[in-house]
PDB file of C-alpha atoms in Angstrom:
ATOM      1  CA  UNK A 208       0.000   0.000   0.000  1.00 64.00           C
ATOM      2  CA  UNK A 209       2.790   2.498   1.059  1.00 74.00           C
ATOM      3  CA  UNK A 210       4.401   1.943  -2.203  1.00 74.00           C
ATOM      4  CA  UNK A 211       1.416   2.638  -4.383  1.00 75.00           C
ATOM      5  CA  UNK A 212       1.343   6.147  -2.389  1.00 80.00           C
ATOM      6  CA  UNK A 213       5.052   6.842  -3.223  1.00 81.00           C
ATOM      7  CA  UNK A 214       4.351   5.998  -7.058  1.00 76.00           C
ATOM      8  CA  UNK A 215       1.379   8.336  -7.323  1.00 79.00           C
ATOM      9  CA  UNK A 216       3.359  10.983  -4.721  1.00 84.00           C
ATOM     10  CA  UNK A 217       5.924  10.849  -7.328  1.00 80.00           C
ATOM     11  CA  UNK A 218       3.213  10.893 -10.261  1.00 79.00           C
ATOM     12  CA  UNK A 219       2.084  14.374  -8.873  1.00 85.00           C
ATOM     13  CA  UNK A 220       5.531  15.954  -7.514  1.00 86.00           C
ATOM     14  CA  UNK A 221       6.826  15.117 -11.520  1.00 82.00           C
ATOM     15  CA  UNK A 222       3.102  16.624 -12.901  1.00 83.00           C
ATOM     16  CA  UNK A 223       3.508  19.912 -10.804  1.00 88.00           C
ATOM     17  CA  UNK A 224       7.572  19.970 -12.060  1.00 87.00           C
ATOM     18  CA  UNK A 225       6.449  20.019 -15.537  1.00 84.00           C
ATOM     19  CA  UNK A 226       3.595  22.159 -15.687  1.00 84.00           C
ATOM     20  CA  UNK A 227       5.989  24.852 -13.551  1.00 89.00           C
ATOM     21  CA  UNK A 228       8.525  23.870 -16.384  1.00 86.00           C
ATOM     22  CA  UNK A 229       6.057  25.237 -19.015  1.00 85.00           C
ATOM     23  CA  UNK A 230       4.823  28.058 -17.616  1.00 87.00           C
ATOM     24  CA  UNK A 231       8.166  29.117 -17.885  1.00 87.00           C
ATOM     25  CA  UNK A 232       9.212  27.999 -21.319  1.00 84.00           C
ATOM     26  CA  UNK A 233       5.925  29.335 -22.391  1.00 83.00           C
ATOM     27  CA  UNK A 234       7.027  32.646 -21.067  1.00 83.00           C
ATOM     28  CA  UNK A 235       9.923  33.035 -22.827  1.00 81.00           C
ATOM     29  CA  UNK A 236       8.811  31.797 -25.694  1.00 78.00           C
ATOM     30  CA  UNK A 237       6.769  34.857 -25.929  1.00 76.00           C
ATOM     31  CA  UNK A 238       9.608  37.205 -25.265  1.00 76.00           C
ATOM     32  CA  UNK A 239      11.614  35.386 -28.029  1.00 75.00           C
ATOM     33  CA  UNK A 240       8.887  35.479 -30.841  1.00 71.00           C
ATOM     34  CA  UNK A 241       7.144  38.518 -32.246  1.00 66.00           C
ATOM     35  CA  UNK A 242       3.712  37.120 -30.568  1.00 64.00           C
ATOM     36  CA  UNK A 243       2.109  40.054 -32.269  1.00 69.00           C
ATOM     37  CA  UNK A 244       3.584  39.701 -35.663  1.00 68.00           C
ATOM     38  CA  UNK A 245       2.673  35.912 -36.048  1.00 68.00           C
ATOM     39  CA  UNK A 246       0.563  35.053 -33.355  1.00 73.00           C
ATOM     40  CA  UNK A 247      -0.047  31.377 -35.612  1.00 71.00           C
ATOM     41  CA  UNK A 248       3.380  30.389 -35.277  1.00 74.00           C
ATOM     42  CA  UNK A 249       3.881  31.058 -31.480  1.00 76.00           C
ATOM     43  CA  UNK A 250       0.232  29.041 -31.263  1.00 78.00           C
ATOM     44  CA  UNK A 251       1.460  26.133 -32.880  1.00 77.00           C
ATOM     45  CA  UNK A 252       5.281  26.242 -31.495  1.00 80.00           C
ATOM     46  CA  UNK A 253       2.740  25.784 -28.029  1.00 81.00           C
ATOM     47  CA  UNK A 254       0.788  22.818 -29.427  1.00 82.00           C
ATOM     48  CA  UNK A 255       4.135  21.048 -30.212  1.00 82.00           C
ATOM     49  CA  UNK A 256       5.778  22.138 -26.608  1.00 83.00           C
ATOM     50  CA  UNK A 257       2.882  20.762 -24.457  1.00 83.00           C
ATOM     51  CA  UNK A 258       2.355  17.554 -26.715  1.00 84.00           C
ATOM     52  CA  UNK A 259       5.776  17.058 -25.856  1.00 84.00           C
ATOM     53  CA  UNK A 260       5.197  17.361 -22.449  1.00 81.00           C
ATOM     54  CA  UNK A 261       2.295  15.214 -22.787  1.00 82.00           C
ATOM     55  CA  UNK A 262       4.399  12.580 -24.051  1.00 82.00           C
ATOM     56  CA  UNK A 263       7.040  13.195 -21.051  1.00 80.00           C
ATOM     57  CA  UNK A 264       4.238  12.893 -19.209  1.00 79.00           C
ATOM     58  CA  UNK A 265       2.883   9.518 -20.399  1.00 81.00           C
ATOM     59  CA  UNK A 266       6.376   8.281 -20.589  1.00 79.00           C
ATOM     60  CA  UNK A 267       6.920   9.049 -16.420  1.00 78.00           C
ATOM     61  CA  UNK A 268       3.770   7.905 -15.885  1.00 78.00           C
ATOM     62  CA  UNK A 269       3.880   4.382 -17.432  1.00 80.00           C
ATOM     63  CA  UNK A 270       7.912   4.069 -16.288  1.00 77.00           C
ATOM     64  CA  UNK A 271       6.092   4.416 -12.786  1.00 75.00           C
ATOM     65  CA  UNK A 272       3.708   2.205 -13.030  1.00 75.00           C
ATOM     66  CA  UNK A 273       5.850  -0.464 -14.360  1.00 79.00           C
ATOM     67  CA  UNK A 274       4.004  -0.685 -17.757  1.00 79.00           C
ATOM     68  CA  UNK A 275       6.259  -3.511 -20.502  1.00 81.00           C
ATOM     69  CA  UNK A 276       8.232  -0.900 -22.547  1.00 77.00           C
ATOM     70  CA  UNK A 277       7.788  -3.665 -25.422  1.00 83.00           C
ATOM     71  CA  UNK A 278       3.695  -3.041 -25.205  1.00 81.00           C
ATOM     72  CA  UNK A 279       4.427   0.793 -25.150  1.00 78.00           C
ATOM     73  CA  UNK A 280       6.682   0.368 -28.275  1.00 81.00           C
ATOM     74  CA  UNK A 281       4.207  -1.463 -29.814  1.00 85.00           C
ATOM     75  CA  UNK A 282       2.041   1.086 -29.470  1.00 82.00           C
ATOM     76  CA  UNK A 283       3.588   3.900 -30.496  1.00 82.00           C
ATOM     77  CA  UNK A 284       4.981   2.039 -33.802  1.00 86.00           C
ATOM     78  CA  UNK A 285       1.386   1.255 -34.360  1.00 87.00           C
ATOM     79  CA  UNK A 286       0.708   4.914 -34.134  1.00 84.00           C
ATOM     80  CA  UNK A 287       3.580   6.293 -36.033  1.00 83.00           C
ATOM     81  CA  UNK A 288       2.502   4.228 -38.840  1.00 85.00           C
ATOM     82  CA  UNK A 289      -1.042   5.337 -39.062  1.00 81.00           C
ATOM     83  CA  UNK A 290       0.275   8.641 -38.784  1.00 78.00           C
ATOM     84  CA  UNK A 291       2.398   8.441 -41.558  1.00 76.00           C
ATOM     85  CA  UNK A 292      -0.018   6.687 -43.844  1.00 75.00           C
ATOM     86  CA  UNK A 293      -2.548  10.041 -43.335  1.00 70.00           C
ATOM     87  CA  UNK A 294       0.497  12.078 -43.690  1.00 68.00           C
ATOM     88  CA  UNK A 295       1.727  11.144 -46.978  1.00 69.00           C
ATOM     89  CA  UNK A 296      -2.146  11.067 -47.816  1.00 61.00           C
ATOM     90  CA  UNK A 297      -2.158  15.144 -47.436  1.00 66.00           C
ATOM     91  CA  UNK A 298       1.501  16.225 -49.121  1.00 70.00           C
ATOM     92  CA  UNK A 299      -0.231  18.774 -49.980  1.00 74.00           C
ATOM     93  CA  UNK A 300      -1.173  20.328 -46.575  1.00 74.00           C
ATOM     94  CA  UNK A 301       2.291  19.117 -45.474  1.00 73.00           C
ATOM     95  CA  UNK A 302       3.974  21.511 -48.551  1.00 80.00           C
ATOM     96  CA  UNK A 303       1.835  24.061 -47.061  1.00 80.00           C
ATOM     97  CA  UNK A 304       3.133  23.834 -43.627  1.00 78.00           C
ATOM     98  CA  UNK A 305       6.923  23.848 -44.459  1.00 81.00           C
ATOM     99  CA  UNK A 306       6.023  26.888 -47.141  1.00 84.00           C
ATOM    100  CA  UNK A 307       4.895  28.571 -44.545  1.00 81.00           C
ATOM    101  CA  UNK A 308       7.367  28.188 -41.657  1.00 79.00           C
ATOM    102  CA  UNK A 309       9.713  28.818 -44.255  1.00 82.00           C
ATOM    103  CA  UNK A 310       7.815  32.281 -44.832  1.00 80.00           C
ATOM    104  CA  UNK A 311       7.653  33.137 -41.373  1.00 76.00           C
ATOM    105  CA  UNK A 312      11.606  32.259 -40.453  1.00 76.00           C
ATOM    106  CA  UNK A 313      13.216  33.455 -43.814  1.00 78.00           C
ATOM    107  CA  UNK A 314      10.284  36.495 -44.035  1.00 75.00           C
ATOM    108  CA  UNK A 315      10.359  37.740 -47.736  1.00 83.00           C
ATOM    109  CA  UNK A 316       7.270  39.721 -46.727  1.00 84.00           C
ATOM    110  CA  UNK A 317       5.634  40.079 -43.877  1.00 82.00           C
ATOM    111  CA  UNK A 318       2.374  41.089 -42.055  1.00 85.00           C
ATOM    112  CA  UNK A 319       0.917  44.606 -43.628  1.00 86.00           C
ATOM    113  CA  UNK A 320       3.678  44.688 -46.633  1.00 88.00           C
ATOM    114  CA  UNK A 321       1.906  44.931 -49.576  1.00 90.00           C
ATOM    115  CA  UNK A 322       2.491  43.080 -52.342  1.00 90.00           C
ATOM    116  CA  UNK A 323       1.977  42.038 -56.213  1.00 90.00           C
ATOM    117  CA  UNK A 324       1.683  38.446 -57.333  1.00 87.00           C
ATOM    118  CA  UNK A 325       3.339  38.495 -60.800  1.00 86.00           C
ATOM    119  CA  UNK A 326       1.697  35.330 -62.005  1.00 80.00           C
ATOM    120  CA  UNK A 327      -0.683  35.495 -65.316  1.00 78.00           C
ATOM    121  CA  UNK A 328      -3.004  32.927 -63.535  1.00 80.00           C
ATOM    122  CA  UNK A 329      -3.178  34.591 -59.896  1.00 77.00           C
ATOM    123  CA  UNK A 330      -2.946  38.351 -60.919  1.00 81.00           C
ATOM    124  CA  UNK A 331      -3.590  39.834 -57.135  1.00 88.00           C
ATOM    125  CA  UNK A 332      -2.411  42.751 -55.390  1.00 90.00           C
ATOM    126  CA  UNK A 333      -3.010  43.481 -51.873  1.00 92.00           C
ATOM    127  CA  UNK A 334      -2.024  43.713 -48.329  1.00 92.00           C
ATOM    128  CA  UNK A 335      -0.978  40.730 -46.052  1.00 91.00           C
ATOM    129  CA  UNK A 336      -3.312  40.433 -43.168  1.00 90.00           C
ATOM    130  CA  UNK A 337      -1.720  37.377 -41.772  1.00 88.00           C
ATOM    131  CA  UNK A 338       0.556  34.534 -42.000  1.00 86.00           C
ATOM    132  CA  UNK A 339      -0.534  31.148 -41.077  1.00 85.00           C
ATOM    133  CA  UNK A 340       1.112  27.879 -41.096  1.00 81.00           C
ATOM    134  CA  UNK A 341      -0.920  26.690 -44.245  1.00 85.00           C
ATOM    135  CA  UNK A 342      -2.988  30.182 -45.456  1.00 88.00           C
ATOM    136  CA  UNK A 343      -1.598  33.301 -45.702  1.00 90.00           C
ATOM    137  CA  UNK A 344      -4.494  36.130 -46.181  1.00 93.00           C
ATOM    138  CA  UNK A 345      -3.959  39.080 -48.216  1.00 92.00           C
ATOM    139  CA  UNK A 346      -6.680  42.284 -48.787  1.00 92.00           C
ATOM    140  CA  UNK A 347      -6.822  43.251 -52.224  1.00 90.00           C
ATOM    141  CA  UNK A 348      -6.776  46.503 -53.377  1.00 87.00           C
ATOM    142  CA  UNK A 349     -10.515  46.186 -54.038  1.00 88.00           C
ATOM    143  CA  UNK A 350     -11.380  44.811 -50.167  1.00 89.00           C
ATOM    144  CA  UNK A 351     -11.738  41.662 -51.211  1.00 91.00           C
ATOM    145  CA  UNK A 352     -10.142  38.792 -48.655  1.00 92.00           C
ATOM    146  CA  UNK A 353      -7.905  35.951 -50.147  1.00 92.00           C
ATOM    147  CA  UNK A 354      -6.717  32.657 -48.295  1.00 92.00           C
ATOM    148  CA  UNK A 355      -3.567  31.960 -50.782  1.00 90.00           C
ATOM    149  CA  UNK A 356      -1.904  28.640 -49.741  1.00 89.00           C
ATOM    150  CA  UNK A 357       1.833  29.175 -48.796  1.00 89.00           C
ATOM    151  CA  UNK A 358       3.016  27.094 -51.446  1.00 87.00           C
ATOM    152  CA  UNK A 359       1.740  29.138 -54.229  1.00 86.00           C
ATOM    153  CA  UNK A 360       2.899  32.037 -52.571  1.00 85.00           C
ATOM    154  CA  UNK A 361       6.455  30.721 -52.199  1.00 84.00           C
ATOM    155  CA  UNK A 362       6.354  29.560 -55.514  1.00 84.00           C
ATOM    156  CA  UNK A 363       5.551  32.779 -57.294  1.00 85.00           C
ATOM    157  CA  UNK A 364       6.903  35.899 -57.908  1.00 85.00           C
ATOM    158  CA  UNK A 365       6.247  38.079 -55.816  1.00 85.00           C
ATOM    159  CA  UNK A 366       6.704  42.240 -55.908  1.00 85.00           C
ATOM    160  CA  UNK A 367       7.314  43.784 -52.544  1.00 87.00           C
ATOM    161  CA  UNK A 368       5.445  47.558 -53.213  1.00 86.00           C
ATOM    162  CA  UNK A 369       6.389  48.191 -49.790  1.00 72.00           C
ATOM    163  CA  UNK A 370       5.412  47.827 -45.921  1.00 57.00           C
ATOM    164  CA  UNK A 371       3.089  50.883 -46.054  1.00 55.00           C
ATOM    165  CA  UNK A 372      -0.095  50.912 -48.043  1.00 54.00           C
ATOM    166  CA  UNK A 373      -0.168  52.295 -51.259  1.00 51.00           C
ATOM    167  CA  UNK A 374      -2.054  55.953 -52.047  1.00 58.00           C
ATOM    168  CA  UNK A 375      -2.427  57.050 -55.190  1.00 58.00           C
ATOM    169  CA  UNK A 376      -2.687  60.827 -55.870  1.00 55.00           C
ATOM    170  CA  UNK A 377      -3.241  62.813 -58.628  1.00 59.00           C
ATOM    171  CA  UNK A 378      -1.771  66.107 -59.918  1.00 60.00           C
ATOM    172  CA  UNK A 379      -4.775  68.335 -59.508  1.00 64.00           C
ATOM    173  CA  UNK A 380      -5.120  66.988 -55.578  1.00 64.00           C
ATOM    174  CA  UNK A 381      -2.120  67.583 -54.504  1.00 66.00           C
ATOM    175  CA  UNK A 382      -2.109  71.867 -56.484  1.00 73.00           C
ATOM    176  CA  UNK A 383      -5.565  71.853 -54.478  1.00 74.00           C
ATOM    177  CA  UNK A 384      -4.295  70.871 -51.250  1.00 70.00           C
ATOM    178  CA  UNK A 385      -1.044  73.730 -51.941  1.00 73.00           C
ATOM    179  CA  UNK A 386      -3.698  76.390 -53.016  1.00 76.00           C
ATOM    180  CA  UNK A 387      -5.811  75.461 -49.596  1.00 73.00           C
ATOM    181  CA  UNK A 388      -2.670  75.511 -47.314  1.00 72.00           C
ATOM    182  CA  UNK A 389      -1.276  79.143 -48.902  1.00 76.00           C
ATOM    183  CA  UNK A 390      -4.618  80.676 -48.010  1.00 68.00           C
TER     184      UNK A 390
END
């Protein structure tokens, strides 16, 4: 009986170690990325982190309660392979996803820039509203909202106009706003 209370004393002690653990990692993991500037990324960066720790979790847990490692292994081969077989399913979603981490880390544009997509069959120009891991969403010049997948965006070519938005003004404005401000 007394060692079944040690085991699940130990359970909790190593559940309260790790959940301190991520507070903090979670914590500096928002002073590290630009939370503000791709608030996707720092979202899933935390779904990976506490699955992780999930796993750790499991792991302790199971070590603890003197579960066969050759039944866990089992399991987790079974599940690796499943996972792999809906993977390779979706290469497209999975192109997507390494598009767009590559667009956040290497950041040939980023959130507000706007840009021109010099491709005959896409011919958009617009703002960048967001990055995602699969999407990124741009505001055309006409308010219209696009989800363009990361790939295609990564694939194209792409003109940079510039971070700020784009005003056009003609001749006769600009003498009307001189004439107002000299009177």
């Amino acid at each position: 009986m007394m060692m079944i209370f040690k085991q699940w004393l130990l359970i909790v002690a190593m559940l309260v170690a790790i959940v301190v653990l991520l507070k903090l990692l979670d914590k500096r993991l928002v002073k590290l990325l630009d939370a503000d500037r791709y608030p996707q990324m720092l979202q899933w960066i935390r779904l990976i982190l506490y699955s992780a720790c999930m796993l750790a979790i499991l792991a302790l847990i199971l070590n603890v309660l003197n579960v066969s490692s050759e039944s866990v292994r089992f399991f987790i081969g079974s599940v690796m392979a499943l996972l792999g077989v809906a993977l390779f399913a979706e290469w497209s979603l999975l192109s997507n996803l390494s598009a767009g981490l590559m667009l956040m880390f290497t950041a040939p544009v980023s959130v507000g820039d706007n840009i021109k997509v010099l491709d005959k069959d896409i011919p958009l120009q617009g703002r960048i509203r967001s990055i995602g891991l699969i999407y990124t969403r741009l505001i055309s010049v006409t308010g219209d909202d696009y989800l363009l997948p990361n790939r295609m965006l990564l694939q194209s070519r792409l003109q940079k106009i510039s971070g700020k938005p784009v005003i056009e003004v003609s001749l006769k404005s600009v003498e009307s706003v001189v004439k107002t401000l000299h009177s």
